[in-house]
Amino acid sequence: MQRPGAPAPASAERTPRPREWRPQLYRKCTDTTWLFLFFLFWTGLMFITGYSVAAGATARLLFGYDSFGNVCGKKNSPVEGAPLSGQDMTLKKHVFFMNACNLEVKDVRLSSTILCVSSCPEEQLDTLEEVQLFADNNGSFLCVYSLDSINYTQNPNADSLCPSLPVPPSKSFPLFNRCVPRTPECYSSFASVLINDVDILHRILSGIMSGRDTILGLCILALALSLGMMFTFRFITTLLVQIFIALIISGLLLVCGVLWWLYYDYTHDLSIELDTERENMKCLLGFAIVSTVITAVVLSLIFVFRKRIKLTTELFQVINKAISSSPFLLFQPLWTFAILIFFWVLWVAVLLSLGTAGAAQVIEGGQVEYQPLVGIRYMWWYHLIGLIWTSEFILTCQQMTIAGALVTCYFNRNKNDPPDRPILWSLSILFCYHQGTAIKGSFLMTVTRIPRTILMYLHNTLKDKQHGAWSRCMFRCCFCCFWCLDKCLRQLTQNAYTATAINGTDFCTSAQDVLKLSSKNSNHFTSVNCFGDFIIFLGKVLVVCFTVFGGLMAFNYNRALQVWAIPLLLVAFFAYLVAHCFLSVFETVLDALLLCFAVDMETNDGSSEKPYFMDQEFLSFVKRIDKLNAARAQGEESSLRNEEGTELQAVV
């Protein structure tokens, strides 16, 4: 009741009260509109998947096909108007070119007739009699299917129905299962026409498929290295930190040196005649420059933070104590990794089907060619956005699950009696209330990647044209700005997810609350968070370095017939994503701990009425960080005063 004569609280009514933090006291469904939009988007992805299955023919890309519409190594269905189509090619798994030494491209088509054969001729065949003998002995018929082997030497049209003589020796190579000529002059003509005129998407996909075993092995290596780094961080000591930093420096220098050595080897290789080899050389130069810049930056940062090794050990001991309250957090990335692998395999399968989607058209001579369907390239872009958005959503679900479990354990008064099954509880809260928030945050990260992708596409499109240094500088500046924006938004979204787990608010409200809270506790957030994230980033760099080094050694053996720079880039991206998936447990725990600490300081004062939720070890660690920052600031202030108080003395 208001005292008589007291001033009316009009100003208090007009001033809105700041919203209070209420840890785990209120829940509601957040950002439901985005959940509906994500459902509509995935409806489009399902349509593309069904369309690719119906219209695509991945087998044509994987196994190769002849001039009559038959896929080698498969039983085929007939094409109307093509009498030699629809044959059973189960035993004929290799693609043979009847005029391999004189290939020409006319109207975007090869002039040579292509056949499916059971084996490639390993020795040169100079006459039709030798071609007939090879067919009788090996069951591999090198003439058109309509001509029996007994008529190879008797049919007057055998010159047009059989391969050009002499038939060069060849061997099968896993690039469309082609029979590749072995003689140098014929191989040069064959490869320069065939490989250079293949569509770039098919060339990249063929490089991936021909190196699929190597890519799989490198992915397993990245998984093993990520698991090793995760357990290293779990039981980290001062000695392990020193060994860890030494390995990072060695890995960076090793990868950088190998890239420059391979580029030097390519530039001095006089046999480089193919576009694939020239593209590999250009990609190597780009890889070498980027790795050199990254090496210089990382080594400089290591030199700056070299005196904080002891602090690193204490930081990870605090993180590991928080993880010990829910040890199954370390296994959280396993199901995330399994879901990502399943999604990526499905995504690649749909991409392969889209790359081979085409309508069969019969041309002269009863041959068949496939015309790309209208709108396929637009589907590729939609499919690419689906890859980024869905991958970000899966990783976001992991972050929100870890943050929710940590919040449940942190805001528990009885530390000796931790809550039961915090991970399952966090998962249930996520799927019942906050899927829309996860979708909205992952979409925001996807949108920040689109301008960078467009800039890269424009830069690659216009790089062959004459442009001044100003335009190139503008491209690079814009790309760097979007990169910085991506990093800042990623940190903001991570903290917003934790705020949603604490307060149960939507994405925008959580982000606004985090920004206000961060401005009040900048000393705690900036120093500890940046330093901890840098150490975790070094772990990701270590995984990528050794995986890329293994890829360089493996892919370098197949230079000519595959664009291995793209599979190597894919492996590097996969290695970083896997390392991020596993090591982000520590990153998420660190960010969530600091935010919970800030909320704890905001809502409690340490008194008996409002005691802190945090334990004394974590509080003492943060205080020690504050003392170090205060001592550093005081030292900088005193040095500044000394400089201002210094007077110029006369020279005697």
XYZ file of C-alpha atoms in Angstrom:
652
model
C 0.000 0.000 0.000
C 1.388 3.405 -0.963
C 2.192 5.841 1.855
C 0.138 9.143 1.705
C 2.158 11.929 0.253
C 4.668 9.616 -1.385
C 5.432 10.310 -5.050
C 3.507 8.222 -7.502
C 5.671 5.553 -9.212
C 4.788 6.811 -12.685
C 8.320 6.604 -13.997
C 8.633 3.050 -12.771
C 5.484 2.099 -14.638
C 6.654 3.742 -17.818
C 10.074 2.060 -17.614
C 9.783 -1.605 -18.568
C 11.282 -4.001 -16.066
C 14.140 -6.114 -17.374
C 13.128 -9.703 -17.863
C 14.578 -11.960 -15.185
C 16.479 -15.177 -15.712
C 14.464 -18.170 -14.522
C 16.657 -21.264 -14.864
C 14.532 -24.290 -15.816
C 11.311 -22.889 -14.351
C 9.283 -22.365 -17.534
C 8.938 -24.214 -20.847
C 6.959 -23.596 -24.002
C 7.237 -24.525 -27.686
C 9.559 -22.053 -29.410
C 9.828 -20.953 -33.067
C 7.123 -23.340 -34.295
C 6.828 -21.477 -37.618
C 10.370 -22.517 -38.519
C 9.543 -26.131 -37.804
C 6.762 -25.933 -40.409
C 9.098 -24.234 -42.923
C 11.716 -26.946 -42.419
C 9.060 -29.566 -43.057
C 8.149 -27.860 -46.345
C 11.809 -27.646 -47.337
C 12.329 -31.352 -46.693
C 9.225 -32.079 -48.735
C 11.087 -30.495 -51.657
C 14.160 -32.625 -50.895
C 12.015 -35.755 -50.908
C 10.615 -34.734 -54.295
C 14.165 -34.320 -55.650
C 15.109 -37.708 -54.205
C 12.165 -39.423 -55.846
C 12.804 -37.600 -59.113
C 16.482 -38.607 -59.119
C 15.604 -42.245 -58.472
C 13.037 -42.227 -61.283
C 15.014 -40.220 -63.862
C 18.607 -40.911 -62.889
C 20.842 -43.814 -63.790
C 23.752 -43.991 -61.366
C 24.853 -47.269 -62.924
C 25.773 -45.411 -66.154
C 28.253 -43.319 -64.200
C 29.630 -46.119 -62.052
C 29.929 -48.864 -64.667
C 29.935 -47.056 -68.030
C 27.686 -47.646 -71.017
C 27.975 -48.329 -74.749
C 26.723 -46.418 -77.793
C 23.452 -48.366 -77.850
C 22.200 -47.476 -74.349
C 23.414 -50.631 -72.579
C 25.040 -50.293 -69.149
C 28.089 -52.516 -68.890
C 27.923 -55.239 -66.270
C 24.111 -55.052 -66.011
C 21.007 -56.552 -67.557
C 19.380 -53.768 -69.569
C 15.912 -52.834 -70.753
C 15.395 -52.133 -74.480
C 15.131 -48.582 -75.820
C 12.456 -48.104 -78.456
C 14.008 -47.584 -81.878
C 17.438 -48.989 -80.870
C 17.623 -52.653 -81.990
C 20.943 -53.342 -80.211
C 19.744 -52.058 -76.838
C 18.296 -54.132 -73.990
C 21.079 -56.718 -73.951
C 22.352 -58.698 -70.988
C 25.804 -57.277 -70.244
C 26.332 -59.046 -66.930
C 29.600 -60.617 -68.107
C 30.686 -57.598 -70.155
C 31.939 -55.123 -67.542
C 34.473 -53.070 -69.503
C 33.979 -50.112 -71.872
C 35.877 -50.414 -75.160
C 36.360 -47.663 -77.794
C 36.620 -48.952 -81.337
C 38.687 -45.961 -82.464
C 40.621 -45.173 -79.294
C 43.682 -43.683 -81.031
C 41.749 -41.188 -83.180
C 38.932 -39.935 -81.001
C 37.114 -36.802 -82.113
C 34.223 -34.823 -80.683
C 31.484 -33.863 -83.138
C 28.389 -32.011 -81.912
C 29.306 -32.784 -78.295
C 29.457 -36.512 -79.142
C 32.362 -38.892 -79.543
C 32.901 -40.075 -83.091
C 33.949 -43.552 -81.948
C 31.519 -46.398 -81.363
C 31.596 -47.656 -77.774
C 31.054 -51.307 -76.808
C 30.790 -53.368 -73.642
C 33.364 -56.173 -73.612
C 34.273 -58.892 -71.148
C 38.008 -58.027 -71.139
C 40.354 -55.464 -72.625
C 42.978 -56.567 -75.175
C 46.294 -56.583 -73.307
C 48.359 -57.092 -76.494
C 48.269 -55.245 -79.808
C 45.986 -56.752 -82.485
C 47.207 -55.940 -86.005
C 44.712 -57.841 -88.189
C 41.070 -58.926 -88.150
C 42.264 -62.510 -87.798
C 43.903 -61.598 -84.495
C 40.720 -59.792 -83.404
C 38.748 -62.953 -84.243
C 41.245 -65.148 -82.391
C 41.061 -62.865 -79.347
C 37.235 -63.165 -79.376
C 37.366 -66.975 -79.631
C 39.976 -67.373 -76.870
C 38.739 -64.758 -74.396
C 35.055 -64.445 -75.217
C 35.527 -60.691 -75.644
C 33.944 -59.456 -78.890
C 35.471 -56.184 -80.128
C 33.132 -55.698 -83.122
C 29.538 -54.452 -83.161
C 27.113 -56.869 -81.482
C 25.235 -57.611 -84.720
C 28.364 -59.150 -86.281
C 29.260 -62.711 -85.221
C 32.905 -63.484 -84.587
C 32.990 -66.065 -87.402
C 32.198 -63.253 -89.869
C 34.920 -60.855 -88.712
C 37.118 -61.741 -91.695
C 34.333 -62.462 -94.208
C 31.878 -59.554 -93.899
C 32.637 -56.824 -96.486
C 31.567 -54.137 -93.964
C 33.906 -55.410 -91.254
C 36.080 -52.279 -91.528
C 33.202 -50.113 -90.236
C 31.833 -52.680 -87.791
C 35.151 -53.626 -86.172
C 37.780 -51.500 -84.402
C 40.388 -49.540 -86.313
C 43.590 -51.457 -86.844
C 45.930 -51.894 -85.181
C 44.059 -52.255 -81.886
C 46.407 -50.898 -79.191
C 47.047 -52.833 -75.989
C 44.910 -51.487 -73.153
C 44.094 -52.004 -69.512
C 40.979 -51.384 -67.489
C 40.966 -48.290 -65.294
C 38.209 -47.515 -62.755
C 37.202 -44.316 -64.556
C 33.884 -45.474 -66.029
C 35.586 -48.923 -66.349
C 37.204 -47.793 -69.584
C 39.787 -49.737 -71.556
C 42.625 -47.198 -71.567
C 45.323 -47.553 -74.289
C 48.818 -48.287 -72.969
C 50.937 -46.993 -75.858
C 52.142 -43.417 -75.152
C 51.032 -41.834 -78.449
C 47.585 -43.455 -78.382
C 47.108 -42.773 -74.674
C 47.879 -39.080 -75.145
C 45.318 -38.720 -77.932
C 42.715 -40.826 -76.110
C 42.995 -39.034 -72.776
C 43.279 -35.490 -74.121
C 40.015 -35.855 -76.075
C 38.016 -38.108 -73.782
C 38.871 -36.767 -70.338
C 39.059 -33.090 -71.274
C 35.636 -33.165 -72.917
C 33.805 -34.907 -70.092
C 31.438 -32.636 -68.185
C 33.099 -31.180 -65.084
C 30.483 -32.662 -62.725
C 30.970 -36.137 -64.192
C 34.731 -35.677 -63.990
C 34.560 -34.786 -60.303
C 32.132 -37.598 -59.539
C 34.306 -40.076 -61.413
C 37.307 -38.903 -59.407
C 35.354 -39.518 -56.215
C 34.199 -42.957 -57.335
C 37.616 -44.067 -58.626
C 39.191 -43.044 -55.313
C 36.326 -44.218 -53.117
C 38.447 -46.783 -51.259
C 41.091 -44.164 -50.478
C 38.446 -41.653 -49.398
C 36.848 -44.251 -47.105
C 40.215 -45.077 -45.538
C 40.981 -41.396 -44.962
C 37.565 -40.861 -43.371
C 38.262 -43.743 -40.973
C 41.652 -42.160 -40.209
C 39.957 -38.821 -39.442
C 37.493 -40.616 -37.156
C 40.311 -42.369 -35.272
C 42.289 -39.134 -34.895
C 39.200 -37.306 -33.623
C 38.552 -39.983 -31.007
C 42.199 -39.811 -29.952
C 42.023 -36.032 -29.579
C 38.809 -36.279 -27.558
C 40.355 -38.639 -25.014
C 43.531 -36.544 -24.955
C 41.487 -33.511 -23.898
C 39.654 -35.671 -21.353
C 42.862 -36.616 -19.502
C 45.009 -33.636 -20.388
C 48.163 -32.705 -18.436
C 50.914 -30.136 -18.879
C 53.152 -32.672 -20.652
C 50.333 -33.667 -23.006
C 49.755 -30.008 -23.889
C 53.425 -29.606 -24.836
C 53.377 -32.806 -26.943
C 50.088 -31.696 -28.496
C 51.513 -28.306 -29.554
C 54.674 -29.973 -30.921
C 52.540 -32.317 -33.052
C 50.496 -29.398 -34.384
C 53.619 -27.472 -35.414
C 55.100 -30.582 -37.059
C 51.846 -31.370 -38.883
C 51.425 -27.849 -40.232
C 55.013 -27.642 -41.470
C 54.814 -31.155 -42.951
C 51.602 -30.551 -44.912
C 52.806 -27.145 -46.096
C 56.150 -28.558 -47.268
C 54.557 -31.535 -49.054
C 52.098 -29.276 -50.905
C 54.865 -26.996 -52.189
C 57.004 -30.014 -53.138
C 54.131 -31.580 -55.109
C 53.451 -28.285 -56.868
C 57.146 -28.032 -57.806
C 57.024 -31.621 -59.058
C 53.970 -30.857 -61.199
C 55.466 -27.706 -62.726
C 58.601 -29.608 -63.793
C 56.710 -32.608 -65.179
C 56.954 -32.338 -68.971
C 54.200 -34.934 -69.536
C 51.407 -32.675 -68.265
C 49.024 -32.405 -71.214
C 45.591 -33.024 -69.733
C 43.150 -30.618 -68.186
C 42.862 -32.911 -65.172
C 46.584 -32.607 -64.461
C 46.522 -28.844 -64.986
C 43.520 -28.531 -62.670
C 45.308 -30.613 -60.047
C 48.334 -28.334 -60.368
C 46.221 -25.175 -59.923
C 44.459 -26.675 -56.919
C 47.802 -27.657 -55.427
C 48.999 -24.065 -55.737
C 45.842 -22.844 -54.005
C 46.182 -25.480 -51.270
C 49.841 -24.572 -50.763
C 49.139 -20.842 -50.443
C 46.217 -21.363 -48.055
C 48.183 -23.836 -45.927
C 51.130 -21.424 -45.755
C 48.898 -18.590 -44.551
C 47.163 -20.848 -41.998
C 50.531 -22.137 -40.781
C 51.888 -18.610 -40.309
C 48.767 -17.458 -38.433
C 48.549 -20.525 -36.177
C 52.270 -20.444 -35.340
C 51.985 -16.756 -34.465
C 49.042 -17.443 -32.140
C 50.903 -20.336 -30.509
C 53.838 -17.995 -29.874
C 51.535 -15.405 -28.303
C 49.829 -17.936 -25.986
C 52.974 -19.925 -25.151
C 52.999 -18.729 -21.504
C 49.493 -20.030 -20.773
C 50.206 -23.752 -20.899
C 49.591 -24.193 -17.157
C 46.358 -22.258 -17.466
C 45.285 -24.625 -20.246
C 45.611 -27.609 -17.925
C 43.503 -25.910 -15.233
C 40.867 -24.899 -17.798
C 40.386 -28.442 -19.077
C 40.339 -29.820 -15.544
C 37.339 -27.568 -14.847
C 35.677 -28.699 -18.094
C 36.352 -32.371 -17.331
C 34.872 -31.999 -13.841
C 31.681 -30.673 -15.429
C 31.693 -33.586 -17.872
C 32.221 -36.090 -15.027
C 28.729 -35.245 -13.722
C 27.404 -36.694 -16.994
C 30.211 -38.827 -18.520
C 28.058 -40.056 -21.403
C 28.410 -36.590 -22.929
C 31.657 -37.843 -24.483
C 29.692 -40.448 -26.448
C 27.164 -37.891 -27.634
C 29.057 -37.238 -30.910
C 28.837 -40.918 -31.876
C 25.129 -40.863 -32.691
C 25.577 -37.442 -34.291
C 28.356 -38.882 -36.447
C 26.228 -41.905 -37.381
C 23.302 -39.687 -38.405
C 25.609 -37.401 -40.413
C 27.153 -40.385 -42.210
C 23.720 -41.741 -43.088
C 22.584 -38.349 -44.364
C 25.776 -37.734 -46.374
C 25.598 -41.169 -48.010
C 21.983 -40.496 -48.968
C 22.923 -37.020 -50.214
C 25.776 -38.331 -52.394
C 23.547 -41.087 -53.802
C 20.934 -38.517 -54.819
C 23.676 -36.302 -56.291
C 24.954 -39.194 -58.407
C 21.443 -39.883 -59.640
C 20.901 -36.211 -60.512
C 24.210 -36.139 -62.393
C 23.051 -38.997 -64.627
C 19.428 -37.939 -65.107
C 18.766 -37.760 -68.842
C 16.302 -38.800 -71.512
C 17.346 -41.489 -73.999
C 17.206 -40.354 -77.633
C 17.856 -42.595 -80.620
C 20.134 -41.092 -83.282
C 21.489 -42.335 -86.613
C 22.685 -45.924 -86.797
C 20.431 -47.049 -83.946
C 22.721 -45.485 -81.356
C 21.460 -43.891 -78.134
C 22.508 -40.708 -76.390
C 21.229 -39.116 -73.182
C 20.131 -35.477 -73.068
C 20.181 -33.711 -69.662
C 16.733 -32.964 -68.349
C 15.503 -29.390 -67.891
C 15.937 -27.903 -64.422
C 18.571 -30.355 -63.170
C 21.101 -27.648 -62.290
C 18.521 -25.772 -60.218
C 17.928 -29.010 -58.326
C 21.687 -29.231 -57.642
C 21.602 -25.856 -55.884
C 18.526 -26.802 -53.859
C 20.222 -30.087 -52.997
C 23.377 -28.226 -51.884
C 21.370 -25.920 -49.583
C 19.730 -29.028 -48.143
C 23.166 -30.469 -47.373
C 24.320 -27.366 -45.484
C 21.065 -26.682 -43.639
C 20.456 -30.281 -42.558
C 24.080 -30.805 -41.482
C 23.938 -27.617 -39.431
C 20.630 -28.739 -37.891
C 22.093 -32.106 -36.845
C 25.106 -30.407 -35.259
C 22.800 -27.889 -33.577
C 20.785 -30.711 -32.010
C 24.016 -32.063 -30.546
C 24.946 -28.638 -29.148
C 21.528 -28.111 -27.578
C 21.556 -31.608 -26.085
C 24.961 -31.075 -24.467
C 24.022 -27.587 -23.274
C 20.730 -28.832 -21.836
C 22.400 -31.681 -19.954
C 25.043 -29.341 -18.534
C 22.413 -26.765 -17.517
C 20.459 -29.506 -15.708
C 23.556 -30.539 -13.752
C 24.763 -26.980 -13.080
C 21.512 -25.626 -11.663
C 21.244 -28.464 -9.175
C 21.592 -27.445 -5.547
C 22.678 -30.846 -4.285
C 25.970 -31.511 -6.080
C 26.307 -34.863 -4.306
C 23.049 -36.071 -5.858
C 23.201 -35.295 -9.613
C 20.003 -35.590 -11.688
C 19.179 -38.921 -13.291
C 19.701 -39.300 -17.045
C 20.404 -35.633 -17.879
C 21.117 -36.431 -21.552
C 17.778 -38.188 -22.092
C 16.028 -35.366 -20.260
C 17.764 -32.791 -22.479
C 16.819 -34.734 -25.624
C 13.182 -34.910 -24.562
C 13.123 -31.148 -23.893
C 14.716 -30.487 -27.300
C 12.279 -32.579 -29.325
C 9.201 -31.531 -27.349
C 9.848 -27.787 -27.147
C 12.857 -26.407 -29.023
C 13.181 -28.027 -32.467
C 12.037 -24.783 -34.081
C 14.837 -22.877 -32.319
C 17.424 -25.375 -33.578
C 16.059 -25.052 -37.131
C 16.075 -21.245 -37.004
C 19.652 -21.090 -35.740
C 20.910 -23.599 -38.307
C 19.134 -21.666 -41.083
C 20.875 -18.486 -39.959
C 24.246 -20.232 -40.294
C 23.231 -21.558 -43.722
C 22.278 -18.074 -44.927
C 25.692 -16.702 -43.935
C 27.347 -19.342 -46.104
C 25.352 -18.502 -49.249
C 27.023 -15.081 -49.933
C 30.439 -16.689 -49.452
C 29.506 -19.415 -51.937
C 28.284 -16.825 -54.461
C 31.478 -14.790 -54.057
C 33.610 -17.890 -54.617
C 31.566 -18.767 -57.722
C 31.922 -15.230 -59.137
C 35.629 -15.174 -58.369
C 36.205 -18.513 -60.138
C 34.051 -17.404 -63.079
C 35.800 -14.057 -63.585
C 39.353 -15.032 -62.667
C 40.318 -15.761 -66.288
C 39.205 -12.303 -67.409
C 41.206 -9.118 -67.065
C 40.519 -7.469 -63.732
C 42.574 -4.988 -61.770
C 44.015 -5.308 -58.304
C 41.131 -3.238 -56.921
C 38.465 -5.772 -57.926
C 40.497 -8.675 -56.565
C 40.988 -6.806 -53.301
C 37.249 -6.164 -53.075
C 36.487 -9.855 -53.547
C 38.903 -10.830 -50.802
C 37.698 -8.157 -48.399
C 34.065 -9.180 -48.859
C 34.955 -12.834 -48.376
C 36.877 -12.040 -45.163
C 33.971 -9.938 -43.861
C 31.496 -12.762 -44.408
C 33.930 -15.194 -42.773
C 34.154 -12.987 -39.670
C 30.362 -12.631 -39.656
C 30.035 -16.425 -39.781
C 32.340 -16.865 -36.780
C 30.580 -14.188 -34.706
C 27.122 -15.562 -35.492
C 28.255 -19.105 -34.702
C 29.360 -18.002 -31.236
C 26.135 -16.047 -30.716
C 23.921 -18.946 -31.792
C 25.774 -21.347 -29.497
C 25.156 -19.074 -26.508
C 21.542 -18.554 -27.630
C 20.992 -22.333 -27.572
C 22.299 -22.466 -24.004
C 20.038 -19.547 -23.034
C 17.088 -21.421 -24.539
C 18.012 -24.473 -22.452
C 18.134 -22.267 -19.329
C 15.110 -20.018 -19.805
C 12.955 -21.818 -22.393
C 12.732 -18.731 -24.631
C 12.759 -18.493 -28.434
C 15.901 -17.907 -30.495
C 15.727 -14.106 -30.859
C 14.851 -13.516 -27.210
C 17.656 -15.829 -26.097
C 20.174 -14.095 -28.359
C 19.098 -10.683 -27.009
C 19.462 -11.869 -23.409
C 22.894 -13.321 -24.151
C 24.132 -10.066 -25.683
C 23.006 -8.082 -22.633
C 24.558 -10.563 -20.241
C 27.803 -10.769 -22.220
C 28.212 -6.988 -22.096
C 28.081 -7.130 -18.293
C 30.523 -10.041 -18.005
C 32.908 -9.331 -20.869
C 35.961 -9.970 -18.686
C 34.865 -13.524 -17.944
C 33.701 -14.301 -21.488
C 36.461 -12.800 -23.618
C 39.695 -14.107 -22.110
C 38.638 -17.586 -20.992
C 36.363 -18.352 -23.938
C 38.769 -17.234 -26.650
C 41.708 -19.063 -25.125
C 39.772 -22.305 -24.616
C 38.293 -22.197 -28.121
C 41.770 -21.643 -29.552
C 43.125 -24.804 -27.902
C 40.148 -26.812 -29.175
C 40.648 -25.319 -32.650
C 44.257 -26.530 -32.578
C 42.949 -30.050 -31.992
C 40.799 -29.769 -35.121
C 43.789 -28.460 -37.087
C 45.849 -31.453 -35.979
C 43.209 -33.915 -37.225
C 42.911 -32.140 -40.599
C 46.700 -31.880 -41.052
C 47.436 -35.580 -40.671
C 44.365 -36.603 -42.685
C 45.332 -34.293 -45.566
C 48.907 -35.562 -45.422
C 47.650 -39.133 -45.807
C 45.415 -38.013 -48.686
C 48.312 -36.309 -50.464
C 50.384 -39.453 -50.306
C 47.510 -41.661 -51.495
C 46.003 -39.490 -54.270
C 49.343 -38.514 -55.792
C 49.688 -41.982 -57.356
C 46.724 -41.399 -59.736
C 47.516 -38.039 -61.290
C 46.324 -38.333 -64.845
C 42.867 -39.836 -64.910
C 41.146 -38.246 -61.940
C 40.658 -34.778 -60.518
C 41.977 -35.775 -57.104
C 42.140 -32.206 -55.784
C 38.346 -32.238 -55.325
C 38.289 -35.568 -53.410
C 41.161 -34.252 -51.269
C 39.182 -31.106 -50.491
C 36.180 -33.291 -49.674
C 38.315 -35.392 -47.323
C 39.687 -32.246 -45.619
C 36.147 -30.927 -45.152
C 35.005 -34.281 -43.777
C 38.003 -34.469 -41.407
C 37.310 -30.988 -40.041
C 33.595 -31.719 -39.669
C 34.257 -34.992 -37.826
C 36.845 -33.315 -35.580
C 34.396 -30.489 -34.923
C 31.654 -33.001 -34.189
C 33.735 -34.754 -31.500
C 35.741 -31.867 -30.037
C 32.769 -29.524 -29.970
C 31.714 -31.373 -26.795
C 34.445 -29.493 -24.924
C 33.677 -26.281 -26.800
C 29.979 -26.481 -25.981
C 30.665 -27.372 -22.346
C 33.019 -24.388 -22.005
C 30.545 -21.935 -23.544
C 27.653 -23.315 -21.503
C 29.688 -23.218 -18.270
C 30.588 -19.569 -18.775
C 27.010 -18.606 -19.581
C 25.665 -20.545 -16.590
C 28.277 -18.792 -14.458
C 27.133 -15.388 -15.732
C 23.461 -16.257 -15.083
C 24.412 -17.503 -11.620
C 26.182 -14.225 -10.858
C 23.200 -12.284 -12.232
C 20.542 -14.055 -10.160
C 22.456 -14.834 -6.941
C 24.818 -12.978 -4.639
C 26.447 -15.778 -2.629
C 24.445 -15.084 0.530
C 22.602 -17.701 2.538
C 19.340 -16.581 0.933
C 20.730 -16.667 -2.604
C 23.728 -19.012 -2.692
C 25.630 -19.660 -5.890
C 25.030 -22.830 -7.871
C 28.697 -23.085 -8.930
C 31.321 -25.056 -7.019
C 34.314 -23.425 -5.388
C 36.841 -24.826 -7.856
C 35.191 -23.146 -10.818
C 34.728 -19.888 -8.893
C 38.392 -19.819 -7.870
C 39.470 -20.476 -11.449
C 37.468 -17.528 -12.786
C 38.798 -15.296 -10.008
C 42.341 -16.305 -10.937
C 41.632 -15.332 -14.532
C 40.296 -11.962 -13.335
C 43.460 -11.360 -11.312
C 45.632 -12.108 -14.345
C 43.589 -9.726 -16.497
C 43.707 -7.030 -13.797
C 47.472 -7.408 -13.407
C 47.955 -7.183 -17.166
C 45.730 -4.109 -17.396
C 47.558 -2.479 -14.493
C 50.906 -3.189 -16.137
C 49.749 -1.658 -19.420
C 48.398 1.403 -17.566
C 51.649 1.925 -15.655
C 53.728 1.590 -18.821
C 51.463 4.132 -20.521
C 51.937 6.555 -17.612
C 55.697 6.128 -17.799
C 55.649 6.927 -21.493
C 53.516 10.033 -20.893
C 55.769 11.215 -18.076
C 58.986 10.875 -20.041
C 60.439 14.216 -21.143
C 62.971 14.863 -23.840
C 66.363 15.681 -22.379
C 68.803 18.015 -24.030
C 71.694 16.281 -25.724
C 74.941 17.400 -24.146
